[in-house]
mmCIF file of C-alpha atoms in Angstrom:
data_model
loop_
_atom_site.group_PDB
_atom_site.id
_atom_site.type_symbol
_atom_site.label_atom_id
_atom_site.label_comp_id
_atom_site.label_asym_id
_atom_site.label_seq_id
_atom_site.Cartn_x
_atom_site.Cartn_y
_atom_site.Cartn_z
ATOM 1 C CA MET A 1 6.388 2.812 22.854
ATOM 2 C CA LYS A 2 3.602 1.547 25.228
ATOM 3 C CA LYS A 3 5.109 -1.949 25.087
ATOM 4 C CA ILE A 4 8.503 -0.489 26.301
ATOM 5 C CA LEU A 5 6.829 1.559 29.100
ATOM 6 C CA VAL A 6 4.457 -1.102 30.244
ATOM 7 C CA ALA A 7 7.301 -3.542 30.886
ATOM 8 C CA PHE A 8 9.319 -0.830 32.563
ATOM 9 C CA LEU A 9 6.703 0.388 34.912
ATOM 10 C CA ALA A 10 5.523 -3.014 35.818
ATOM 11 C CA PHE A 11 8.973 -3.941 37.045
ATOM 12 C CA LEU A 12 9.124 -0.693 39.024
ATOM 13 C CA ALA A 13 5.959 -1.633 40.698
ATOM 14 C CA LEU A 14 7.404 -5.046 41.489
ATOM 15 C CA MET A 15 10.591 -3.685 42.850
ATOM 16 C CA PHE A 16 8.971 -1.245 45.164
ATOM 17 C CA SER A 17 6.394 -3.782 46.401
ATOM 18 C CA CYS A 18 9.158 -6.035 47.474
ATOM 19 C CA LYS A 19 10.531 -3.400 49.790
ATOM 20 C CA GLY A 20 14.050 -4.622 49.572
ATOM 21 C CA ASN A 21 13.334 -8.286 49.717
ATOM 22 C CA LYS A 22 15.321 -10.469 47.176
ATOM 23 C CA THR A 23 13.343 -12.116 44.354
ATOM 24 C CA GLU A 24 14.294 -14.460 41.664
ATOM 25 C CA GLY A 25 15.138 -12.807 38.310
ATOM 26 C CA THR A 26 12.032 -12.657 36.155
ATOM 27 C CA GLU A 27 11.128 -10.643 33.246
ATOM 28 C CA THR A 28 7.658 -8.887 33.062
ATOM 29 C CA LEU A 29 6.579 -8.858 29.418
ATOM 30 C CA PRO A 30 3.583 -6.835 27.796
ATOM 31 C CA THR A 31 0.638 -8.785 26.770
ATOM 32 C CA ASP A 32 -0.397 -9.091 23.065
ATOM 33 C CA SER A 33 -3.366 -6.913 23.717
ATOM 34 C CA ASP A 34 -0.920 -3.866 24.418
ATOM 35 C CA SER A 35 0.705 -4.347 20.942
ATOM 36 C CA ILE A 36 -2.740 -4.636 19.267
ATOM 37 C CA GLN A 37 -4.061 -1.627 21.033
ATOM 38 C CA ASP A 38 -1.056 0.450 20.032
ATOM 39 C CA THR A 39 -1.386 -0.723 16.508
ATOM 40 C CA VAL A 40 -5.272 0.008 16.425
ATOM 41 C CA ALA A 41 -4.657 3.522 18.043
ATOM 42 C CA VAL A 42 -2.040 4.413 15.467
ATOM 43 C CA ASP A 43 -3.889 3.012 12.400
ATOM 44 C CA THR A 44 -7.097 4.904 13.650
ATOM 45 C CA MET A 45 -5.329 8.245 14.018
ATOM 46 C CA GLU A 46 -3.587 7.749 10.469
ATOM 47 C CA GLN A 47 -7.107 7.082 9.001
ATOM 48 C CA LEU A 48 -8.606 10.215 10.506
ATOM 49 C CA ILE A 49 -5.531 12.182 9.381
ATOM 50 C CA SER A 50 -5.733 10.980 5.837
ATOM 51 C CA GLU A 51 -9.494 11.654 5.576
ATOM 52 C CA THR A 52 -9.394 15.121 6.977
ATOM 53 C CA PRO A 53 -7.967 18.110 4.912
ATOM 54 C CA MET A 54 -4.825 19.480 6.585
ATOM 55 C CA PRO A 55 -5.572 22.866 8.221
ATOM 56 C CA LYS A 56 -3.342 25.645 6.995
ATOM 57 C CA ALA A 57 -2.107 26.295 10.355
ATOM 58 C CA ALA A 58 -0.351 22.923 10.239
ATOM 59 C CA ASP A 59 2.512 24.457 8.050
ATOM 60 C CA GLU A 60 3.345 26.741 10.890
ATOM 61 C CA LEU A 61 5.227 23.945 12.813
ATOM 62 C CA PHE A 62 7.093 21.063 10.882
ATOM 63 C CA ASP A 63 5.757 18.396 13.312
ATOM 64 C CA ASP A 64 2.107 19.275 12.608
ATOM 65 C CA PHE A 65 2.821 19.116 8.862
ATOM 66 C CA PHE A 66 4.829 15.984 9.022
ATOM 67 C CA PHE A 67 2.334 13.818 10.772
ATOM 68 C CA ASN A 68 -0.258 14.915 8.210
ATOM 69 C CA PHE A 69 2.333 14.144 5.404
ATOM 70 C CA ALA A 70 3.212 10.701 6.658
ATOM 71 C CA ALA A 71 -0.384 9.704 6.885
ATOM 72 C CA ASN A 72 -1.856 11.208 3.902
ATOM 73 C CA ARG A 73 -1.072 9.746 0.427
ATOM 74 C CA LYS A 74 -2.645 12.594 -1.540
ATOM 75 C CA LEU A 75 -0.773 15.231 0.631
ATOM 76 C CA GLN A 76 2.502 13.500 -0.225
ATOM 77 C CA GLN A 77 1.838 13.651 -3.963
ATOM 78 C CA LYS A 78 1.086 17.522 -3.547
ATOM 79 C CA ARG A 79 4.006 18.336 -1.334
ATOM 80 C CA ILE A 80 6.976 16.638 -2.848
ATOM 81 C CA LYS A 81 8.819 18.410 -5.627
ATOM 82 C CA PHE A 82 8.772 16.202 -8.736
ATOM 83 C CA PRO A 83 10.788 14.961 -10.367
ATOM 84 C CA LEU A 84 12.420 14.282 -6.931
ATOM 85 C CA GLU A 85 16.075 14.315 -6.727
ATOM 86 C CA VAL A 86 17.493 11.177 -5.203
ATOM 87 C CA THR A 87 21.336 11.125 -4.337
ATOM 88 C CA ARG A 88 23.167 7.783 -3.652
ATOM 89 C CA GLY A 89 26.803 7.122 -3.824
ATOM 90 C CA GLY A 90 27.670 10.602 -5.276
ATOM 91 C CA LYS A 91 25.161 10.208 -8.154
ATOM 92 C CA THR A 92 21.943 11.933 -8.431
ATOM 93 C CA ASP A 93 19.017 10.500 -10.248
ATOM 94 C CA THR A 94 15.189 11.683 -10.421
ATOM 95 C CA LEU A 95 12.097 10.006 -9.283
ATOM 96 C CA SER A 96 8.788 10.767 -11.024
ATOM 97 C CA LYS A 97 5.499 11.168 -9.300
ATOM 98 C CA ALA A 98 4.206 7.878 -10.910
ATOM 99 C CA LYS A 99 6.964 5.877 -9.284
ATOM 100 C CA TRP A 100 6.547 7.343 -5.753
ATOM 101 C CA LYS A 101 5.363 5.003 -3.262
ATOM 102 C CA THR A 102 3.778 6.415 -0.026
ATOM 103 C CA ASP A 103 6.130 6.501 2.730
ATOM 104 C CA HIS A 104 4.505 6.172 6.133
ATOM 105 C CA PHE A 105 7.918 6.759 8.025
ATOM 106 C CA PHE A 106 7.685 5.714 11.734
ATOM 107 C CA MET A 107 3.878 5.936 11.980
ATOM 108 C CA ARG A 108 3.265 2.364 11.912
ATOM 109 C CA GLN A 109 5.652 1.496 14.762
ATOM 110 C CA GLY A 110 3.747 3.732 17.214
ATOM 111 C CA PHE A 111 6.776 5.864 18.267
ATOM 112 C CA TYR A 112 9.596 7.751 16.974
ATOM 113 C CA THR A 113 13.193 8.781 18.127
ATOM 114 C CA LEU A 114 14.959 12.097 18.215
ATOM 115 C CA ILE A 115 18.737 12.951 18.977
ATOM 116 C CA PHE A 116 19.420 16.231 20.501
ATOM 117 C CA ASP A 117 22.790 17.789 21.718
ATOM 118 C CA ASN A 118 21.181 19.886 24.424
ATOM 119 C CA ARG A 119 17.839 20.955 25.856
ATOM 120 C CA ARG A 120 18.010 24.439 24.151
ATOM 121 C CA GLN A 121 18.065 22.447 20.841
ATOM 122 C CA MET A 122 15.055 20.551 21.881
ATOM 123 C CA ASN A 123 13.169 23.867 22.124
ATOM 124 C CA VAL A 124 13.672 24.476 18.504
ATOM 125 C CA VAL A 125 10.985 22.046 17.768
ATOM 126 C CA LYS A 126 8.406 24.694 18.583
ATOM 127 C CA ASP A 127 10.134 27.530 16.542
ATOM 128 C CA THR A 128 7.679 28.622 13.920
ATOM 129 C CA SER A 129 10.626 30.498 12.088
ATOM 130 C CA ILE A 130 12.387 27.291 11.023
ATOM 131 C CA ASN A 131 12.153 26.816 7.338
ATOM 132 C CA HIS A 132 14.578 23.918 6.838
ATOM 133 C CA VAL A 133 14.191 20.372 8.393
ATOM 134 C CA VAL A 134 15.986 17.137 7.544
ATOM 135 C CA VAL A 135 14.250 13.650 8.536
ATOM 136 C CA GLU A 136 16.815 10.909 8.906
ATOM 137 C CA LYS A 137 15.964 7.171 8.741
ATOM 138 C CA ILE A 138 19.011 5.330 10.239
ATOM 139 C CA THR A 139 19.345 1.719 9.326
ATOM 140 C CA PHE A 140 22.141 -0.075 11.314
ATOM 141 C CA GLY A 141 22.160 -3.260 9.386
ATOM 142 C CA ILE A 142 23.269 -1.561 6.138
ATOM 143 C CA LYS A 143 25.154 1.296 7.879
ATOM 144 C CA THR A 144 23.139 3.863 5.987
ATOM 145 C CA VAL A 145 21.281 7.122 6.685
ATOM 146 C CA LYS A 146 18.457 8.080 4.303
ATOM 147 C CA GLN A 147 17.848 11.920 4.532
ATOM 148 C CA TYR A 148 14.469 13.326 3.619
ATOM 149 C CA VAL A 149 15.121 17.189 3.000
ATOM 150 C CA PHE A 150 12.127 19.616 3.681
ATOM 151 C CA ASP A 151 12.036 23.305 2.954
ATOM 152 C CA ARG A 152 9.128 25.818 3.733
ATOM 153 C CA ILE A 153 8.669 27.737 0.585
ATOM 154 C CA GLY A 154 5.837 30.413 0.340
ATOM 155 C CA GLY A 155 4.675 29.148 3.639
ATOM 156 C CA LEU A 156 4.278 25.523 2.555
ATOM 157 C CA TRP A 157 6.401 22.687 3.699
ATOM 158 C CA THR A 158 7.636 20.516 0.526
ATOM 159 C CA MET A 159 10.128 17.562 0.322
ATOM 160 C CA GLN A 160 12.901 18.690 -1.961
ATOM 161 C CA SER A 161 15.250 15.794 -2.195
ATOM 162 C CA ILE A 162 16.399 12.485 -0.633
ATOM 163 C CA ASN A 163 20.011 11.791 0.088
ATOM 164 C CA TYR A 164 21.635 8.532 0.985
ATOM 165 C CA ARG A 165 24.825 8.720 3.161
ATOM 166 C CA PRO A 166 27.037 6.248 4.888
ATOM 167 C CA LEU A 167 26.477 6.255 8.585
ATOM 168 C CA TYR A 168 30.188 7.112 9.273
ATOM 169 C CA GLN A 169 29.614 10.430 7.457
ATOM 170 C CA ASN A 170 26.780 11.489 9.693
ATOM 171 C CA ARG A 171 26.977 14.217 12.175
ATOM 172 C CA ASN A 172 26.183 11.830 14.946
ATOM 173 C CA ALA A 173 28.447 8.934 13.616
ATOM 174 C CA SER A 174 30.237 8.544 16.976
ATOM 175 C CA PHE A 175 27.083 8.259 18.926
ATOM 176 C CA LEU A 176 25.293 6.065 16.495
ATOM 177 C CA THR A 177 28.150 3.720 16.313
ATOM 178 C CA PHE A 178 28.049 3.566 20.101
ATOM 179 C CA TYR A 179 24.271 3.224 20.258
ATOM 180 C CA GLU A 180 24.102 0.271 17.989
ATOM 181 C CA LYS A 181 26.584 -1.521 20.239
ATOM 182 C CA PHE A 182 24.830 -0.281 23.353
ATOM 183 C CA VAL A 183 21.452 -1.809 22.383
ATOM 184 C CA THR A 184 22.737 -5.091 21.009
ATOM 185 C CA ASP A 185 25.597 -6.051 23.379
ATOM 186 C CA SER A 186 24.637 -6.482 27.040
ATOM 187 C CA THR A 187 28.193 -6.604 28.396
ATOM 188 C CA PHE A 188 29.062 -3.461 26.512
ATOM 189 C CA GLN A 189 25.968 -1.890 27.759
ATOM 190 C CA ALA A 190 26.969 -2.576 31.557
ATOM 191 C CA GLU A 191 30.293 -0.962 30.749
ATOM 192 C CA SER A 192 28.625 2.084 29.426
ATOM 193 C CA ILE A 193 26.557 2.874 32.489
ATOM 194 C CA ASN A 194 27.804 5.911 34.720
ATOM 195 C CA ASP A 195 27.930 5.301 38.358
ATOM 196 C CA PRO A 196 25.390 6.367 39.190
ATOM 197 C CA VAL A 197 22.784 7.136 36.635
ATOM 198 C CA GLN A 198 20.206 9.719 37.524
ATOM 199 C CA PHE A 199 16.649 8.337 37.384
ATOM 200 C CA SER A 200 13.190 9.938 37.452
ATOM 201 C CA GLY A 201 9.913 8.452 36.516
ATOM 202 C CA PRO A 202 6.289 7.796 37.628
ATOM 203 C CA ASP A 203 5.686 6.819 41.317
ATOM 204 C CA PRO A 204 4.168 3.147 40.921
ATOM 205 C CA ASP A 205 2.069 3.983 44.110
ATOM 206 C CA ASP A 206 0.796 7.479 42.850
ATOM 207 C CA ASP A 207 -0.189 8.090 39.463
ATOM 208 C CA PHE A 208 0.171 11.831 39.951
ATOM 209 C CA SER A 209 3.627 11.775 41.365
ATOM 210 C CA GLN A 210 7.201 11.512 40.115
ATOM 211 C CA MET A 211 10.044 9.703 41.888
ATOM 212 C CA GLU A 212 13.803 10.258 41.615
ATOM 213 C CA GLY A 213 16.628 8.172 42.521
ATOM 214 C CA LEU A 214 20.135 6.723 41.436
ATOM 215 C CA LEU A 215 20.860 3.629 39.619
ATOM 216 C CA THR A 216 24.239 1.933 39.782
ATOM 217 C CA PRO A 217 25.751 -0.297 36.965
ATOM 218 C CA GLU A 218 24.763 -3.267 39.241
ATOM 219 C CA THR A 219 21.191 -2.349 39.394
ATOM 220 C CA TRP A 220 20.798 -1.061 35.804
ATOM 221 C CA PRO A 221 19.951 -4.416 34.118
ATOM 222 C CA ALA A 222 16.780 -4.588 36.198
ATOM 223 C CA PHE A 223 15.580 -1.089 35.116
ATOM 224 C CA ALA A 224 17.062 -0.975 31.515
ATOM 225 C CA PRO A 225 14.209 -0.135 29.020
ATOM 226 C CA GLU A 226 13.914 -1.854 25.743
ATOM 227 C CA LEU A 227 15.415 0.255 22.937
ATOM 228 C CA PRO A 228 14.974 0.034 18.983
ATOM 229 C CA LYS A 229 17.859 -2.003 17.468
ATOM 230 C CA GLU A 230 17.449 -2.022 13.776
ATOM 231 C CA THR A 231 16.175 1.281 12.593
ATOM 232 C CA ILE A 232 15.745 4.627 14.340
ATOM 233 C CA TYR A 233 14.808 8.199 13.023
ATOM 234 C CA ASN A 234 16.194 11.562 13.835
ATOM 235 C CA ILE A 235 14.800 14.990 12.842
ATOM 236 C CA ILE A 236 17.104 17.900 12.468
ATOM 237 C CA TYR A 237 15.273 21.200 12.872
ATOM 238 C CA GLY A 238 16.957 24.196 11.099
ATOM 239 C CA GLU A 239 20.625 24.146 9.808
ATOM 240 C CA ASP A 240 22.886 21.535 11.136
ATOM 241 C CA SER A 241 25.194 22.488 13.930
ATOM 242 C CA LYS A 242 28.487 21.101 15.227
ATOM 243 C CA PRO A 243 27.800 18.008 17.298
ATOM 244 C CA GLY A 244 28.728 18.180 21.069
ATOM 245 C CA ASN A 245 29.775 15.694 23.727
ATOM 246 C CA GLN A 246 26.185 15.187 24.975
ATOM 247 C CA LYS A 247 23.335 13.306 23.426
ATOM 248 C CA ILE A 248 19.692 13.398 24.558
ATOM 249 C CA PHE A 249 18.081 10.220 22.910
ATOM 250 C CA VAL A 250 14.292 10.700 23.071
ATOM 251 C CA LEU A 251 11.725 8.087 22.373
ATOM 252 C CA ARG A 252 8.262 9.680 21.897
ATOM 253 C CA GLY A 253 4.921 7.986 21.565
ATOM 254 C CA ILE A 254 2.766 8.809 18.570
ATOM 255 C CA ALA A 255 -0.824 7.727 19.875
ATOM 256 C CA ASN A 256 -0.336 7.893 23.633
ATOM 257 C CA GLY A 257 1.775 10.962 24.286
ATOM 258 C CA LEU A 258 4.309 8.964 26.411
ATOM 259 C CA GLU A 259 8.097 9.943 26.305
ATOM 260 C CA MET A 260 11.400 8.675 27.561
ATOM 261 C CA GLU A 261 14.637 10.545 27.573
ATOM 262 C CA LEU A 262 18.231 9.010 27.921
ATOM 263 C CA THR A 263 21.055 11.371 28.283
ATOM 264 C CA PHE A 264 24.547 10.278 27.231
ATOM 265 C CA LYS A 265 27.773 12.016 27.767
ATOM 266 C CA ARG A 266 31.177 11.413 25.960
ATOM 267 C CA GLN A 267 34.145 11.247 28.211
ATOM 268 C CA GLY A 268 37.217 11.114 25.868
ATOM 269 C CA ASP A 269 36.365 8.636 23.325
ATOM 270 C CA LYS A 270 33.823 6.821 25.491
ATOM 271 C CA TRP A 271 30.038 7.521 25.714
ATOM 272 C CA LEU A 272 28.361 6.898 29.166
ATOM 273 C CA LEU A 273 24.580 6.804 29.957
ATOM 274 C CA THR A 274 24.192 9.505 32.747
ATOM 275 C CA LYS A 275 20.482 10.001 33.100
ATOM 276 C CA LEU A 276 17.138 8.176 32.349
ATOM 277 C CA SER A 277 13.894 10.048 32.621
ATOM 278 C CA GLU A 278 10.322 9.116 31.807
#
């Protein structure tokens, strides 16, 4: 996440320092030290979590539980219902505790992604009454969504099963198909930019201020953030709802607290990026 934002903010600083003067197209890349710092921060946090017993209060919110679950091998062993049911291609098998391999989910990449239909849905993340959550691992190369199903029973979150589903059967299938092409095809991305795109982000001249503006399809390539292309995650809090014509795609840092939101809206059979905020 930090690598994405460093490049993005560095370019913003360059654009505004030029004050409208034309410059040759250059790409600002993060240094290797940025990647190393992110990895060290995540590894350090993961070690601290794994060595510290999870407080009982962590079961109040799924996110608090899940970060402990993803980092702690012993906790995974305790909070998985074994034998674990694994459904693939319509057939269900079981996985024993002895064969389970610790899954760190998105912890090692330093950020995770979420897909919401609206802002009201985003608030459900902090709802302590939620007792059912599905964590989705979306792999574009094999067009598959791996769903980890969690229920809170007797006040304790537990993984109940794993389901493999083809991407086209996912509730977000239309958007996910669009997203894969959006992040891999620059021509298609340019065609999928609303005119204009609302932008809000940190002011490069004042660390404590935000700036707002409008981006056109012509200026978008200069501001476009780097987005994950191969694998993304999503978390569905509570019972699944009917998908809408808006998607808020969130990239959220794990160790640094940084966040970026891209809002897409569907017009007919076409998705368009309408807002970028950080």
